[in-house]
């Protein structure tokens, strides 16, 4: 009721001045009207940011015309900067009047949040090896989080990405390659984040899911390319893609680069700091890949290890991406099921896991007056804690193996480690 009725009502009767939904509606309008030459804005060459906001780019005439007739509230901001196939996916929205589509979108994002919460519950029971009434607590923990509330209110698409990442992880551990591969491809088309699952598929030896992901991606490209043409792809590569990695000097940017900018009052970052962050990201990625490559095959048969690997890769992405908005922490929602199971392994890990969730449950720096600046990057800290815990789980394997799964539980038998 809170997700599907309560929050949409707040959207309807207490709308935000600025929201993220117009970019998706406008992408659909452009695709529906075959105005592909106007899909992307003209970047402001003097801007240090990406072209997504109106101060950093200018609309093309056809884009501006479609935003005005029928009227799209704040249609000039933010601007569409996803890859061309994403615009095709948003076409169904445009058959609804804008205000109806906006509230419908809010309900849809609430449903995605609920789906992520249900996946978290399922992951907890799969890791545990049996049904557990306690797992139901994960649903209100996620659904009533302040993070979920503000993401739905801002009308961005992160909760759909969260659900797709959860379905991709489910396909990984349940060995359902087609459904898992489809979820990974859709998440990539919309926001690129699911690309971090590819190394997990590789080292976990999920060959069928890896092949299905690549095949579905190729088919989606082949199906949409005749619609979009090559022009939008060329413009995306030349004008948009080079600017997507530009960080924002804003505490909502909960990345390592964002933290360095905030605490050193330095924008843009010096070349030395940029190189430092890139080297650290490269070392972190190399370390994770080396760890994955050296784990025995039996480790990857255990669901906690595979889920922890997914969490570690998502954590690496959020830590080292130049731009990690606070709302990206919703990507962890389905994986909180693994994290809750991890909390049952020992008292120390319970405190560690609880702190990881508490630190990202809400972006307090944006809602609490006079929030201490030293605590502004608590969401980054929570991501680091979760990533370290996930890495440790992949390293040690599943030491709880040996428990059998009751019949009818819907969970795979626990693997027995040597």
Coordinates of C-alpha atoms in Angstrom, one line a residue, residues 142-368:
X142 CA 13.5 -2.2 1.9
X143 CA 10.1 -1.0 0.9
X144 CA 9.9 1.6 3.7
X145 CA 13.5 2.7 3.4
X146 CA 13.9 6.5 3.0
X147 CA 16.2 5.7 0.0
X148 CA 13.4 4.0 -1.8
X149 CA 11.0 6.8 -1.0
X150 CA 13.2 9.6 -2.5
X151 CA 14.1 7.5 -5.6
X152 CA 10.4 6.9 -6.4
X153 CA 9.7 10.6 -5.7
X154 CA 12.5 11.7 -8.0
X155 CA 11.0 9.4 -10.7
X156 CA 14.3 8.0 -11.9
X157 CA 14.8 4.4 -13.1
X158 CA 17.2 3.0 -10.5
X159 CA 14.5 0.7 -8.9
X160 CA 13.9 -1.0 -12.3
X161 CA 17.7 -1.5 -12.6
X162 CA 17.7 -2.9 -9.0
X163 CA 15.0 -5.4 -10.0
X164 CA 16.8 -6.4 -13.2
X165 CA 20.1 -6.8 -11.3
X166 CA 18.3 -9.1 -8.8
X167 CA 16.7 -11.2 -11.6
X168 CA 20.1 -11.5 -13.2
X169 CA 21.6 -12.7 -10.0
X170 CA 18.7 -15.1 -9.6
X171 CA 19.4 -16.5 -13.1
X172 CA 23.0 -16.9 -12.1
X173 CA 22.3 -19.1 -9.0
X174 CA 19.3 -20.9 -10.3
X175 CA 21.0 -21.6 -13.7
X176 CA 18.2 -20.1 -15.8
X177 CA 20.3 -18.6 -18.5
X178 CA 17.6 -17.1 -20.8
X179 CA 15.7 -15.1 -18.1
X180 CA 18.9 -14.1 -16.3
X181 CA 20.5 -13.1 -19.6
X182 CA 17.5 -11.0 -20.6
X183 CA 17.5 -9.1 -17.3
X184 CA 21.2 -8.4 -17.6
X185 CA 20.8 -7.1 -21.2
X186 CA 17.8 -4.9 -20.3
X187 CA 19.7 -3.4 -17.3
X188 CA 22.7 -2.7 -19.6
X189 CA 20.5 -1.0 -22.2
X190 CA 18.9 1.3 -19.7
X191 CA 21.9 2.2 -17.4
X192 CA 25.0 0.0 -18.2
X193 CA 25.5 -1.2 -14.6
X194 CA 24.8 -4.9 -15.3
X195 CA 28.1 -5.2 -17.3
X196 CA 29.8 -6.0 -14.0
X197 CA 28.0 -9.3 -14.0
X198 CA 29.9 -10.6 -17.0
X199 CA 33.1 -11.5 -15.1
X200 CA 31.0 -13.3 -12.5
X201 CA 29.3 -15.4 -15.2
X202 CA 32.8 -16.2 -16.7
X203 CA 34.5 -17.2 -13.5
X204 CA 31.5 -19.0 -12.1
X205 CA 31.5 -21.0 -15.3
X206 CA 27.9 -20.1 -16.2
X207 CA 28.7 -20.6 -19.9
X208 CA 25.0 -20.9 -21.0
X209 CA 24.0 -17.7 -19.3
X210 CA 27.0 -15.8 -20.7
X211 CA 26.2 -17.1 -24.2
X212 CA 22.5 -16.2 -23.7
X213 CA 23.4 -12.7 -22.5
X214 CA 25.6 -12.1 -25.5
X215 CA 23.1 -13.6 -27.9
X216 CA 20.2 -11.5 -26.5
X217 CA 22.3 -8.4 -26.7
X218 CA 23.2 -9.0 -30.3
X219 CA 19.5 -9.7 -31.2
X220 CA 18.3 -6.5 -29.5
X221 CA 20.9 -4.5 -31.4
X222 CA 19.9 -6.2 -34.7
X223 CA 16.2 -5.5 -33.9
X224 CA 16.6 -1.8 -33.0
X225 CA 19.3 -0.7 -35.4
X226 CA 17.0 -0.6 -38.4
X227 CA 14.7 1.6 -36.3
X228 CA 17.2 4.0 -34.9
X229 CA 19.7 4.0 -37.8
X230 CA 23.4 4.6 -37.3
X231 CA 23.2 8.4 -36.8
X232 CA 22.2 8.4 -33.1
X233 CA 24.8 5.8 -32.3
X234 CA 27.5 8.0 -34.0
X235 CA 26.3 11.1 -32.1
X236 CA 26.2 9.1 -28.8
X237 CA 29.8 7.9 -29.3
X238 CA 31.1 11.3 -30.3
X239 CA 29.2 13.8 -28.1
X240 CA 27.6 12.0 -25.2
X241 CA 29.8 9.0 -24.2
X242 CA 33.1 11.0 -23.7
X243 CA 31.2 13.2 -21.2
X244 CA 29.4 10.6 -19.1
X245 CA 32.3 9.9 -16.9
X246 CA 32.5 13.5 -15.7
X247 CA 32.0 13.8 -11.9
X248 CA 29.7 16.3 -10.1
X249 CA 31.0 18.3 -7.2
X250 CA 28.0 17.5 -5.1
X251 CA 27.6 15.4 -1.9
X252 CA 25.0 13.3 -3.7
X253 CA 27.8 12.0 -5.8
X254 CA 28.8 9.2 -3.4
X255 CA 31.9 7.9 -5.2
X256 CA 35.5 8.1 -4.3
X257 CA 36.1 10.9 -6.6
X258 CA 33.1 12.7 -5.2
X259 CA 34.5 12.3 -1.7
X260 CA 37.9 13.7 -2.7
X261 CA 36.3 16.7 -4.3
X262 CA 34.1 17.3 -1.2
X263 CA 36.8 17.0 1.4
X264 CA 39.6 18.8 -0.5
X265 CA 37.2 21.5 -2.0
X266 CA 38.8 20.8 -5.3
X267 CA 36.9 20.9 -8.6
X268 CA 37.8 19.8 -11.1
X269 CA 40.1 17.2 -9.6
X270 CA 43.8 17.6 -10.3
X271 CA 45.3 15.2 -12.8
X272 CA 47.2 13.5 -10.0
X273 CA 44.0 12.7 -8.1
X274 CA 42.3 11.4 -11.2
X275 CA 45.2 9.1 -12.0
X276 CA 45.2 8.0 -8.3
X277 CA 41.5 7.1 -8.5
X278 CA 41.9 5.3 -11.8
X279 CA 44.9 3.3 -10.6
X280 CA 43.1 2.3 -7.4
X281 CA 40.1 1.3 -9.5
X282 CA 42.3 -0.8 -11.8
X283 CA 44.0 -2.5 -8.8
X284 CA 40.7 -3.2 -7.2
X285 CA 39.2 -4.7 -10.3
X286 CA 42.4 -6.8 -11.0
X287 CA 42.3 -8.0 -7.4
X288 CA 38.6 -9.1 -7.6
X289 CA 39.2 -10.8 -11.0
X290 CA 42.2 -12.6 -9.7
X291 CA 40.3 -13.8 -6.6
X292 CA 37.4 -15.0 -8.8
X293 CA 39.8 -16.8 -11.1
X294 CA 41.5 -18.7 -8.3
X295 CA 38.3 -19.9 -6.5
X296 CA 37.6 -23.7 -7.1
X297 CA 34.6 -24.7 -9.1
X298 CA 32.9 -26.1 -6.0
X299 CA 32.8 -22.6 -4.5
X300 CA 30.7 -21.2 -7.3
X301 CA 28.0 -23.9 -6.8
X302 CA 27.1 -22.3 -3.4
X303 CA 24.6 -19.5 -3.8
X304 CA 26.2 -17.2 -1.1
X305 CA 29.4 -17.1 -3.0
X306 CA 27.8 -16.3 -6.4
X307 CA 25.6 -13.6 -4.8
X308 CA 28.6 -12.2 -2.9
X309 CA 30.6 -12.0 -6.1
X310 CA 27.7 -10.0 -7.7
X311 CA 27.6 -7.7 -4.7
X312 CA 31.4 -7.2 -4.8
X313 CA 31.3 -6.2 -8.5
X314 CA 28.4 -3.8 -8.0
X315 CA 30.2 -2.3 -5.0
X316 CA 33.4 -1.8 -7.0
X317 CA 31.4 0.0 -9.7
X318 CA 29.8 2.4 -7.2
X319 CA 33.0 3.1 -5.4
X320 CA 35.1 3.9 -8.4
X321 CA 32.7 5.3 -10.9
X322 CA 33.3 9.0 -11.3
X323 CA 29.6 9.7 -10.8
X324 CA 27.7 7.6 -8.3
X325 CA 24.4 9.3 -7.3
X326 CA 23.1 8.3 -3.8
X327 CA 20.1 6.6 -5.5
X328 CA 22.5 4.0 -7.1
X329 CA 22.7 2.3 -3.7
X330 CA 19.2 0.8 -4.6
X331 CA 21.2 -1.6 -6.8
X332 CA 22.0 -3.5 -3.6
X333 CA 18.4 -4.0 -2.5
X334 CA 18.0 -7.6 -3.8
X335 CA 21.4 -8.5 -2.5
X336 CA 20.5 -7.5 1.0
X337 CA 19.0 -11.0 1.2
X338 CA 22.6 -12.4 1.0
X339 CA 23.7 -9.7 3.4
X340 CA 21.1 -10.7 6.0
X341 CA 22.2 -14.3 5.7
X342 CA 25.8 -13.2 6.2
X343 CA 24.7 -11.5 9.4
X344 CA 23.6 -14.8 10.8
X345 CA 27.1 -16.3 10.4
X346 CA 28.7 -14.6 13.4
X347 CA 28.2 -11.7 15.8
X348 CA 31.0 -9.7 14.1
X349 CA 29.6 -10.2 10.6
X350 CA 26.1 -9.4 12.0
X351 CA 27.3 -5.9 13.2
X352 CA 29.3 -5.4 9.9
X353 CA 26.3 -6.3 7.7
X354 CA 23.9 -4.2 9.8
X355 CA 26.2 -1.2 9.6
X356 CA 26.4 -1.7 5.8
X357 CA 22.7 -1.5 5.5
X358 CA 22.2 1.3 8.0
X359 CA 24.7 3.6 6.2
X360 CA 22.8 3.4 2.9
X361 CA 19.3 3.1 4.2
X362 CA 18.8 6.9 3.8
X363 CA 21.0 9.8 2.4
X364 CA 20.8 11.7 5.7
X365 CA 23.1 14.4 4.4
X366 CA 20.4 15.7 2.1
X367 CA 17.5 15.6 4.6
X368 CA 18.9 16.4 8.1

